[in-house]
Short mmCIF file of C-alpha atoms and ligand atoms in Angstrom, two decimals:
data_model
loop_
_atom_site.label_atom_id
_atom_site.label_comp_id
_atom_site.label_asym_id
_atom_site.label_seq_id
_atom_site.Cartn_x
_atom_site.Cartn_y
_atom_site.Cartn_z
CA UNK J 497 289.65 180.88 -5.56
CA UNK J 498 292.56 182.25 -2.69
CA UNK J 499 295.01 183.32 -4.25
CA UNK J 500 297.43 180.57 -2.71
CA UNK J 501 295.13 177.87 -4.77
CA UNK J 502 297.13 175.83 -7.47
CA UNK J 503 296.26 177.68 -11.24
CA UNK J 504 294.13 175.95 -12.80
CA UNK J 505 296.65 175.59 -15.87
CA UNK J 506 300.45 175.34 -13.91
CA UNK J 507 303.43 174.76 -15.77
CA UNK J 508 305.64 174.24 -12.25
CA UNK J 509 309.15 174.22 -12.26
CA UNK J 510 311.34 172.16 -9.79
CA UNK J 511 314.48 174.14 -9.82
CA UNK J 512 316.19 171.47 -8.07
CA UNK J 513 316.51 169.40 -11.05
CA UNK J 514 317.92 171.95 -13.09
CA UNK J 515 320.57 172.30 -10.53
CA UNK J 516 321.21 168.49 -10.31
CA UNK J 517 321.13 167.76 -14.18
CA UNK J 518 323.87 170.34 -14.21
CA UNK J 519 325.46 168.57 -11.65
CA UNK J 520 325.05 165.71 -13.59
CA UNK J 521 326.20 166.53 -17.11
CA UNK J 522 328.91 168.20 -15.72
CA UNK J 523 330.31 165.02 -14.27
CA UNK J 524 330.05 163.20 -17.80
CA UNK J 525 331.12 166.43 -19.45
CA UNK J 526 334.22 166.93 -17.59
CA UNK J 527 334.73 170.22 -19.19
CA UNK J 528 336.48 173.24 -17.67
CA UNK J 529 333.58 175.52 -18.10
CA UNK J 530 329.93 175.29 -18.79
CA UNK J 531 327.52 177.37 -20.15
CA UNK J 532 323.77 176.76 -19.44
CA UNK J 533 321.41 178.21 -22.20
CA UNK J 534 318.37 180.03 -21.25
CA UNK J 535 317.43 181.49 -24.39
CA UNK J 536 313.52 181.86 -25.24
CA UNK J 537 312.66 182.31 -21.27
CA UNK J 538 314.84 179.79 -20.50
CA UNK J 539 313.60 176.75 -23.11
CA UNK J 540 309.77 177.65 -21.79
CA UNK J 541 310.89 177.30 -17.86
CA UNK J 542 311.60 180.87 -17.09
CA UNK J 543 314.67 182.28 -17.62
CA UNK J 544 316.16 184.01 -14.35
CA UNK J 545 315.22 181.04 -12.39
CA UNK J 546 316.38 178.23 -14.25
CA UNK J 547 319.59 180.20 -14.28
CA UNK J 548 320.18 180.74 -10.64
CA UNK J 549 319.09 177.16 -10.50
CA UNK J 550 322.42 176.09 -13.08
CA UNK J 551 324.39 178.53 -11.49
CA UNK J 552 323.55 176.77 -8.22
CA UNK J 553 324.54 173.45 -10.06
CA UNK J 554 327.73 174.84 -11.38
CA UNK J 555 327.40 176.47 -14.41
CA UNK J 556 330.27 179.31 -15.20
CA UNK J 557 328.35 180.47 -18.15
CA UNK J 558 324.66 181.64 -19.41
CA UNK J 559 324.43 182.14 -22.88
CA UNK J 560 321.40 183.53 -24.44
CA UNK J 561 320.39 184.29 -28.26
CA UNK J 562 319.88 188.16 -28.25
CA UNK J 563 320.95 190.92 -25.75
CA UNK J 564 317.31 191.29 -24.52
CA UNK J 565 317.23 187.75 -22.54
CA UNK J 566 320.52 188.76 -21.54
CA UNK J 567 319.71 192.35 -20.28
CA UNK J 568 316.93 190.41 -18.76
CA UNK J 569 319.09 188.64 -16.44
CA UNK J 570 321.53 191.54 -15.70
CA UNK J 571 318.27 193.59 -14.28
CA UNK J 572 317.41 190.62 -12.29
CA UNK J 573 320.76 190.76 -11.04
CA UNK J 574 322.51 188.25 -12.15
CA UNK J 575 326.49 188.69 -12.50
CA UNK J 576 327.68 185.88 -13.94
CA UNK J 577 328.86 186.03 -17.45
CA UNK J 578 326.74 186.01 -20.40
CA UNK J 579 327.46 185.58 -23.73
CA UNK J 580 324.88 186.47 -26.50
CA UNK J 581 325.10 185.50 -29.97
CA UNK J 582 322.00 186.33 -32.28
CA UNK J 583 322.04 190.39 -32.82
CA UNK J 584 320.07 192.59 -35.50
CA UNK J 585 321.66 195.62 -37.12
CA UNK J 586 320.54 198.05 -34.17
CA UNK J 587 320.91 195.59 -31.14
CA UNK J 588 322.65 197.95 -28.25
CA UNK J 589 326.48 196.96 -27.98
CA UNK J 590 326.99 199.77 -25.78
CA UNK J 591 324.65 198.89 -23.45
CA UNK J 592 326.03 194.62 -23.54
CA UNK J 593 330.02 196.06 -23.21
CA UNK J 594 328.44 198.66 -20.06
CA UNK J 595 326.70 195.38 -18.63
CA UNK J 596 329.77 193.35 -18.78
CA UNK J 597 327.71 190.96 -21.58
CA UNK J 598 329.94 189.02 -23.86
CA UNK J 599 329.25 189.42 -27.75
CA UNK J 600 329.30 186.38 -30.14
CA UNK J 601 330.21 188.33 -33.25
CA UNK J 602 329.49 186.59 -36.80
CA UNK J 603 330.65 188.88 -39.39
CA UNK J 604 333.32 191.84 -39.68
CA UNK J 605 330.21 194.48 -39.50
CA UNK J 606 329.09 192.89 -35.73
CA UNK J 607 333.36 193.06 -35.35
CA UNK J 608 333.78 196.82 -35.82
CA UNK J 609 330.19 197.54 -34.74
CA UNK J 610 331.43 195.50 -31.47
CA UNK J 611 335.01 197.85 -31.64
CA UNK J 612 333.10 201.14 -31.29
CA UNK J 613 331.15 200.15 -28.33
CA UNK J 614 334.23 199.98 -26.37
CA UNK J 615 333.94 202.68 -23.77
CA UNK J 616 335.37 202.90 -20.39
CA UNK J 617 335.00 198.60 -20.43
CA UNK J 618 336.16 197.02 -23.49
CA UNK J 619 334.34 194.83 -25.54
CA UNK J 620 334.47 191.20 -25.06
CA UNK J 621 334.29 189.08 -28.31
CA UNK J 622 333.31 185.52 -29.09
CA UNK J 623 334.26 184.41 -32.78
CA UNK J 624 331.45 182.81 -34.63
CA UNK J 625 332.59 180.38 -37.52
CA UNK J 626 329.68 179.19 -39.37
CA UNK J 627 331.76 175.43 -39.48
CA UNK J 628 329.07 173.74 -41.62
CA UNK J 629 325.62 174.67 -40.19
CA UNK J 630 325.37 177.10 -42.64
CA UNK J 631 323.61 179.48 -40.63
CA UNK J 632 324.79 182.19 -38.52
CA UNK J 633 329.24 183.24 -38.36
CA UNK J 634 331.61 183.76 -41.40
CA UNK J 635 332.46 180.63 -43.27
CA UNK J 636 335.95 178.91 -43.31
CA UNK J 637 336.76 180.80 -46.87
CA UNK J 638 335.91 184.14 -44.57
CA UNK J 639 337.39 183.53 -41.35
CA UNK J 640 341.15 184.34 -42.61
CA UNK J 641 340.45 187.87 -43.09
CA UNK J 642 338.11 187.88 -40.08
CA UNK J 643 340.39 186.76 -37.69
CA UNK J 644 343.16 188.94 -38.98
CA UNK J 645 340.92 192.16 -38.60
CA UNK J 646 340.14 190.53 -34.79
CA UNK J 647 343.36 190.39 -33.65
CA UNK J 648 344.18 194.11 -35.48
CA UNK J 649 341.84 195.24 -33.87
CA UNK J 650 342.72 193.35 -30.28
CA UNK J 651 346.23 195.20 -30.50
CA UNK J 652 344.61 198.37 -31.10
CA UNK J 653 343.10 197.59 -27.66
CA UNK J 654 339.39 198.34 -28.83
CA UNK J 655 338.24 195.10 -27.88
CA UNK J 656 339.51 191.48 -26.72
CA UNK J 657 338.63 188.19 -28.33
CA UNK J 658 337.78 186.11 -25.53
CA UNK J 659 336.58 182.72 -27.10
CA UNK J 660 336.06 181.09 -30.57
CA UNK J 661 333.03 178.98 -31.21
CA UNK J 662 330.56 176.62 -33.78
CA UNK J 663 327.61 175.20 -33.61
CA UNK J 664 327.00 171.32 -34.96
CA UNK J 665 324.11 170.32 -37.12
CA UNK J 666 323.96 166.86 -35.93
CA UNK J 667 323.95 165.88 -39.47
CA UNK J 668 325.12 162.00 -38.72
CA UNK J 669 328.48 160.99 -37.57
CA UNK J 670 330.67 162.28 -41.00
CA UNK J 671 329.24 165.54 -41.03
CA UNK J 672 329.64 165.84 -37.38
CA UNK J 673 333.49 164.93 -37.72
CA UNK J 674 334.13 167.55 -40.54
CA UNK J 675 332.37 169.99 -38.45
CA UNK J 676 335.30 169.52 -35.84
CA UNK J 677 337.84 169.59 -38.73
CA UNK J 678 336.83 172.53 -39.73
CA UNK J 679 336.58 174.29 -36.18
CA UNK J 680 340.56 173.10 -35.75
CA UNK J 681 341.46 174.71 -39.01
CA UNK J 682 339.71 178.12 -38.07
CA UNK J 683 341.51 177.40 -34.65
CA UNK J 684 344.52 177.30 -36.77
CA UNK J 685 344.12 180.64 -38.76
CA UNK J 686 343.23 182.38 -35.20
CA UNK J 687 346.51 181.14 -33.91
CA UNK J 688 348.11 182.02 -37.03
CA UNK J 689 346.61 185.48 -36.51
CA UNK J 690 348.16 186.03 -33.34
CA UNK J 691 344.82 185.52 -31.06
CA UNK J 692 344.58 183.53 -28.03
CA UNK J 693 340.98 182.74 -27.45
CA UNK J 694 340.52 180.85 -23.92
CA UNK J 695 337.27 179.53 -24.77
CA UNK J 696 337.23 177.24 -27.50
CA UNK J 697 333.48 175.44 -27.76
CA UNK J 698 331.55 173.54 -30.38
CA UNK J 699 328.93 171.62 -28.26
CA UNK J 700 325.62 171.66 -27.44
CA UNK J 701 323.72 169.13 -24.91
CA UNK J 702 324.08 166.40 -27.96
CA UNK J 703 327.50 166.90 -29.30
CA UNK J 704 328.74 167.82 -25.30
CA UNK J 705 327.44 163.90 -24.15
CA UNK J 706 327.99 161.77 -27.76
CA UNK J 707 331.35 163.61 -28.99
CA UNK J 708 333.82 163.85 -26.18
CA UNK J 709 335.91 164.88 -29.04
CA UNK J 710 333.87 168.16 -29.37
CA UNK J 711 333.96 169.00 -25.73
CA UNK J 712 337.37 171.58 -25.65
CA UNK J 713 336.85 174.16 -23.10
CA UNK J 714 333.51 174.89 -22.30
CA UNK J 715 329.92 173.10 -23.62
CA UNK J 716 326.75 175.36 -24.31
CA UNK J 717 324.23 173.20 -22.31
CA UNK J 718 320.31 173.72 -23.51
CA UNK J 719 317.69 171.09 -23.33
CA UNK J 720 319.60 168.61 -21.24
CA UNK J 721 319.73 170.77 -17.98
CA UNK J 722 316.20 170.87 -17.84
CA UNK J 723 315.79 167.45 -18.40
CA UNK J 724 314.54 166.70 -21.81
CA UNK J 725 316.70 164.86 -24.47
CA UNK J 726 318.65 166.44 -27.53
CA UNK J 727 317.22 163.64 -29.58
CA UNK J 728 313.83 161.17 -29.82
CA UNK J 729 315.77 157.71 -29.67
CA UNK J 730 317.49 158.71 -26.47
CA UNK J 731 315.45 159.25 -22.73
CA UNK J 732 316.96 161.79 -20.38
CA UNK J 733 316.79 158.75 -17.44
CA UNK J 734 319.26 156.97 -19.87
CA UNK J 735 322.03 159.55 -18.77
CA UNK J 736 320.35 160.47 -14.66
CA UNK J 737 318.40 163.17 -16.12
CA UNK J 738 315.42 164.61 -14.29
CA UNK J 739 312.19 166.90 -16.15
CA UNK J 740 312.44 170.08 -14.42
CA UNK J 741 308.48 170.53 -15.59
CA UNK J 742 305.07 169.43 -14.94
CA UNK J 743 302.07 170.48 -17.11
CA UNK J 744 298.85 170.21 -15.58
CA UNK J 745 295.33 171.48 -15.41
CA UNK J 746 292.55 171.04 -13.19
CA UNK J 747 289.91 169.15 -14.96
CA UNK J 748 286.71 172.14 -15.79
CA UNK J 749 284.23 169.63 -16.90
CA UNK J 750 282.68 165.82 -16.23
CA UNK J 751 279.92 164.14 -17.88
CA UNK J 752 278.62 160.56 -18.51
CA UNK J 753 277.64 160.75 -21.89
CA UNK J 754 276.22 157.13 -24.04
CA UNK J 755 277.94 155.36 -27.06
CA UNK J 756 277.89 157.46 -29.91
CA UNK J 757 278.88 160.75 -29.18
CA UNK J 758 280.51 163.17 -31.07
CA UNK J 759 283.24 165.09 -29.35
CA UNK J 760 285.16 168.39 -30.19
CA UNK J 761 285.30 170.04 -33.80
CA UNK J 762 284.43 167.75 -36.63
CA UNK J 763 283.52 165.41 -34.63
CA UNK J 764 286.82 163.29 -35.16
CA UNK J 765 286.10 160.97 -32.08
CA UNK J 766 283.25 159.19 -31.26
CA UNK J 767 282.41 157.15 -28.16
CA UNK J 768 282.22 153.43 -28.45
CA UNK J 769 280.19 152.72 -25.51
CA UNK J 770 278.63 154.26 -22.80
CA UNK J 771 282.09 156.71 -20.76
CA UNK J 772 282.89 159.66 -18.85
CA UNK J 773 284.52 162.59 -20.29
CA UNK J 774 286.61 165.14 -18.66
CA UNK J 775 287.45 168.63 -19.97
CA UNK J 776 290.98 169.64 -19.90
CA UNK J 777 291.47 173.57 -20.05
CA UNK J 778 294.32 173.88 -21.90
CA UNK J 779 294.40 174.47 -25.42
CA UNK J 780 296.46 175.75 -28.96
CA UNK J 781 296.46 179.06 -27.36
CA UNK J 782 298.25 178.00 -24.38
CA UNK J 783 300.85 176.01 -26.64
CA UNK J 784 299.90 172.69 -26.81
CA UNK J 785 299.87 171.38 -30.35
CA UNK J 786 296.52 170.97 -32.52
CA UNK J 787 298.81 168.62 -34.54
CA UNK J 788 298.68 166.18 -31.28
CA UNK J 789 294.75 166.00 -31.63
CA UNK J 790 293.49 162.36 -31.06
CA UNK J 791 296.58 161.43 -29.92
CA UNK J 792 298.40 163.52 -27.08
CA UNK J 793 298.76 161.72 -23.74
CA UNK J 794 297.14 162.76 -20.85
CA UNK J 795 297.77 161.39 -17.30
CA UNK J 796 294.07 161.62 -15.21
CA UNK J 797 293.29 159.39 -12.71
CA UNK J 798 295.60 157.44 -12.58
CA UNK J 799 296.05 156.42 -16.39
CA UNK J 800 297.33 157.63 -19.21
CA UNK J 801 294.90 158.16 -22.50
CA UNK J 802 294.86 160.06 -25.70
CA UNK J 803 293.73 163.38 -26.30
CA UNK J 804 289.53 162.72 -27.95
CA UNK J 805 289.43 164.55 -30.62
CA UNK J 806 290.35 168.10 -31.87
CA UNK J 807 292.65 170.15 -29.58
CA UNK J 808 291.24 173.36 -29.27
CA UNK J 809 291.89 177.01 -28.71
CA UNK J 810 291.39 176.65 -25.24
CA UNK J 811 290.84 173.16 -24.35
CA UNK J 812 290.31 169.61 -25.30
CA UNK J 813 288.45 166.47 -24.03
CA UNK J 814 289.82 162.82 -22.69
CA UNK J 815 287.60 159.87 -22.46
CA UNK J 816 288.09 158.36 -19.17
CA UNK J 817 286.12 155.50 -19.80
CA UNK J 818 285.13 154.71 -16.09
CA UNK J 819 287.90 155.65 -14.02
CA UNK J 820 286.23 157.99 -11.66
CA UNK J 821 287.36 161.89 -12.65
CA UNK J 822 285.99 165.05 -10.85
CA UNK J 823 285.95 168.18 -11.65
CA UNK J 824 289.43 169.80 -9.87
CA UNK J 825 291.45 166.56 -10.47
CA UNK J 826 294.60 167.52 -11.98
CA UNK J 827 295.55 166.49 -15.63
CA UNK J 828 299.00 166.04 -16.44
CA UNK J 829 300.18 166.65 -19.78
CA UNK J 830 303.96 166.60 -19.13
CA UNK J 831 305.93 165.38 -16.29
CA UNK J 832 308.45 162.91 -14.98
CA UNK J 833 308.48 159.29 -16.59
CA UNK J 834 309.17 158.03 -13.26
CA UNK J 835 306.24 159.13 -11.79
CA UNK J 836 303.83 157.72 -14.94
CA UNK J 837 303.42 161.08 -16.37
CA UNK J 838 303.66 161.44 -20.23
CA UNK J 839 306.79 163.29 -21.27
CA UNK J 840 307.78 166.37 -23.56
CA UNK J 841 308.89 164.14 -25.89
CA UNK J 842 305.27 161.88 -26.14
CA UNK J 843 303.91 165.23 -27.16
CA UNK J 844 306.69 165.84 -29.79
CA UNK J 845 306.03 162.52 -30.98
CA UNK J 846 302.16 163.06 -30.99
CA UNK J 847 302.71 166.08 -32.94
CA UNK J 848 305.17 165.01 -35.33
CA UNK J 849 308.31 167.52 -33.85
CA UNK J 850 311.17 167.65 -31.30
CA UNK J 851 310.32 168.22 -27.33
CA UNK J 852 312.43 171.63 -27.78
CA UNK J 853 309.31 173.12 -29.72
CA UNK J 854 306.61 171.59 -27.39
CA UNK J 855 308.48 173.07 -24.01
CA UNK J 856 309.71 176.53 -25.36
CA UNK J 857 306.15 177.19 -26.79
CA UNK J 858 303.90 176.57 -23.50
CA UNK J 859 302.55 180.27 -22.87
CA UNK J 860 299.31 181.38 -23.25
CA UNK J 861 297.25 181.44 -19.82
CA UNK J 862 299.33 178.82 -18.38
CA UNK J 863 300.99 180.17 -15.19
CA UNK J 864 304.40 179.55 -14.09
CA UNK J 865 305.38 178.21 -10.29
CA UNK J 866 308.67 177.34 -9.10
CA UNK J 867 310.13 175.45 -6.36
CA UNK J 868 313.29 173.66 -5.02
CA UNK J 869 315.65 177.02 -5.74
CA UNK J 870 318.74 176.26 -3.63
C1 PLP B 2213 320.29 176.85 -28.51
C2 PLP B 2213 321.76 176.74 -28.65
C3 PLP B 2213 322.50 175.86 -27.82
C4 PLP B 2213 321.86 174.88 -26.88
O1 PLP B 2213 321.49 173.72 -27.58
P1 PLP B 2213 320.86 172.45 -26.85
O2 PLP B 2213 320.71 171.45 -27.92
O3 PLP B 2213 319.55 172.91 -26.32
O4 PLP B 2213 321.80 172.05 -25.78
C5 PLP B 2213 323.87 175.91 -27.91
N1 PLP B 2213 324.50 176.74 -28.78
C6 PLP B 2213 323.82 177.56 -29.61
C7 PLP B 2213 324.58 178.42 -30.55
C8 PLP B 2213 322.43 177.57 -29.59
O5 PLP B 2213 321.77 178.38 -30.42
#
């Protein structure tokens, strides 16, 4: 094969549609800043692409969980800012405050931790107020004290507390609401404290497009911006929304094969009649879900049909009936709606989970391409 040939397994990324879904959302959004997430190599797409690509599309912000993916893009280059929020007990503050990395701070330790990193730059701080998700930030009964020490230590000039922020469980419409409640009251005890935070946000991709109420200054924009809904009963065409990705592989394997056969481990399909199957090289090790066995949907000459059988380690089997299939044809296991190809979501379905765990897990041997960058 020259190496210009397509991989055989290509997860290909059109960069252009991560720049126009941030276009986009940012026209429904209407907020003064937004901040596109590229956590976990950028939600399976790469991340220092896909955030040129929503910087291209307008984006003020990256945020990122730990100061890894965001050292990541500093090294690449990338200036904008950057706010992480996810840190262990020895992540490197001194090294996010030298890089100009904003820290999303969620207890008084990470505060004074964040305090004595200040160097020749001071630290930049983002509040986290654990508002109801009960996971990471101080709780409401904590954020008195915490907000007090913030702005103590904001006058002492060790650091500056540049934004406030929560994170909504999409719990239903009530929870949601007392979410937002209790963001205003820990608004309210910052003010009280003396702190003037200019970003204020509480939204992700789902709470940013359903909850204009939750919008305030700036929305942390994940799955939507690369095309793939926050939630199964929506479709990302519903709001313009374009898949950024395509999953393919070029078909290793064809044989005619009579009624009766067996295929993959266990044997969980059998032919019916006389068909052709093709062998798809892509497997569990590659990310695609054993769970979707017998079921996944496959786009191969021209149709769409199940996964036959067991998914496994490194690749699975479609019966293509008599659709003519040759070895190289491409199968498509995720694409663009529009175009008939199955999406992310069809494969969270298939596998009983949400299209954020079936795009951030594609690794394995598949090899990345991009395209469209502006
Ligand atoms: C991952 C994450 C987001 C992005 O969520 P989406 O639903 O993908 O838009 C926003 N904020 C925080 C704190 C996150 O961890």
């Amino acid at each position: 094969m020259s190496p210009t040939a397509r991989p055989a397994r290509e997860a290909h990324v059109d960069l252009s549609a991560i720049s126009g879904n941030v276009e986009v959302l940012r026209r429904i959004i209407r907020t003064e800043h937004t901040m596109a997430v590229v956590k976990a190599r950028g939600y399976g797409h790469g991340a220092v692409p896909s955030a040129r690509a929503a910087l291209d599309g307008g984006a003020d912000w990256l945020g990122v969980a730990d100061l890894d993916e965001a050292f990541e893009l500093r090294a690449a280059g990338i200036t904008a800012p950057v706010l992480a929020w996810l840190h262990d007990a020895d992540a490197d503050f001194a090294g996010a405050v030298d890089a100009g990395i904003d820290l999303g701070v969620s207890s008084l330790a990470q505060l004074e931790r964040a305090a004595a990193a200040s160097g020749p730059a001071i630290a930049m701080v983002q509040l986290k107020i654990d508002t109801g998700l009960g996971r990471n930030g101080v709780t409401l009964d904590e954020c008195a004290a915490f907000v007090a020490e913030a702005a103590r230590l904001e006058g002492l000039g060790r650091l500056r507390v540049r934004g406030i922020f929560s994170h909504l469980a999409n719990a239903g419409e009530a929870d949601d609401a007392a979410q937002r409640s209790a963001f205003d009251r820990a608004l309210a005890l910052a003010a009280v404290a003396g702190l003037t935070p200019e970003l204020r946000h509480l939204a992700a991709t789902g709470g940013a497009i359903d909850r204009p109420d939750a919008r305030f200054d700036l929305v942390r924009l994940g799955i939507g911006i690369y095309g793939v809904s926050p939630s199964d009963d929506r479709t990302p065409a519903e709001w313009g929304l374009r898949p950024a990705l395509e999953l393919s592989a070029a078909i290793a394997g064809v044989k005619r094969v009579p009624a009766g056969t067996g295929v993959s481990y266990g044997h969980t399909y059998r032919t019916t009649e006389a068909t052709t199957l093709a062998l798809v090289p892509l497997g569990y090790a590659d990310g695609i879900p054993r769970h979707a066995s017998g079921r996944g949907p496959v786009l191969v000459g021209g149709r769409v049909v199940p996964v036959a059988g067991r998914i496994a380690m490194d690749q699975f089997v479609v019966d293509v009936g008599d659709t003519p299939v040759s070895v190289g044809d491409r199968a498509v296991l995720i694409g663009d709606p529009a175009d008939g190809a199955p999406s992310a979501q069809d494969w969270a379905d298939a596998s009983d989970t949400i299209a954020y765990e079936i795009v951030t897990r594609l690794g394995g041997r598949i090899r990345y391409t991009h395209s469209g960058a502006r």
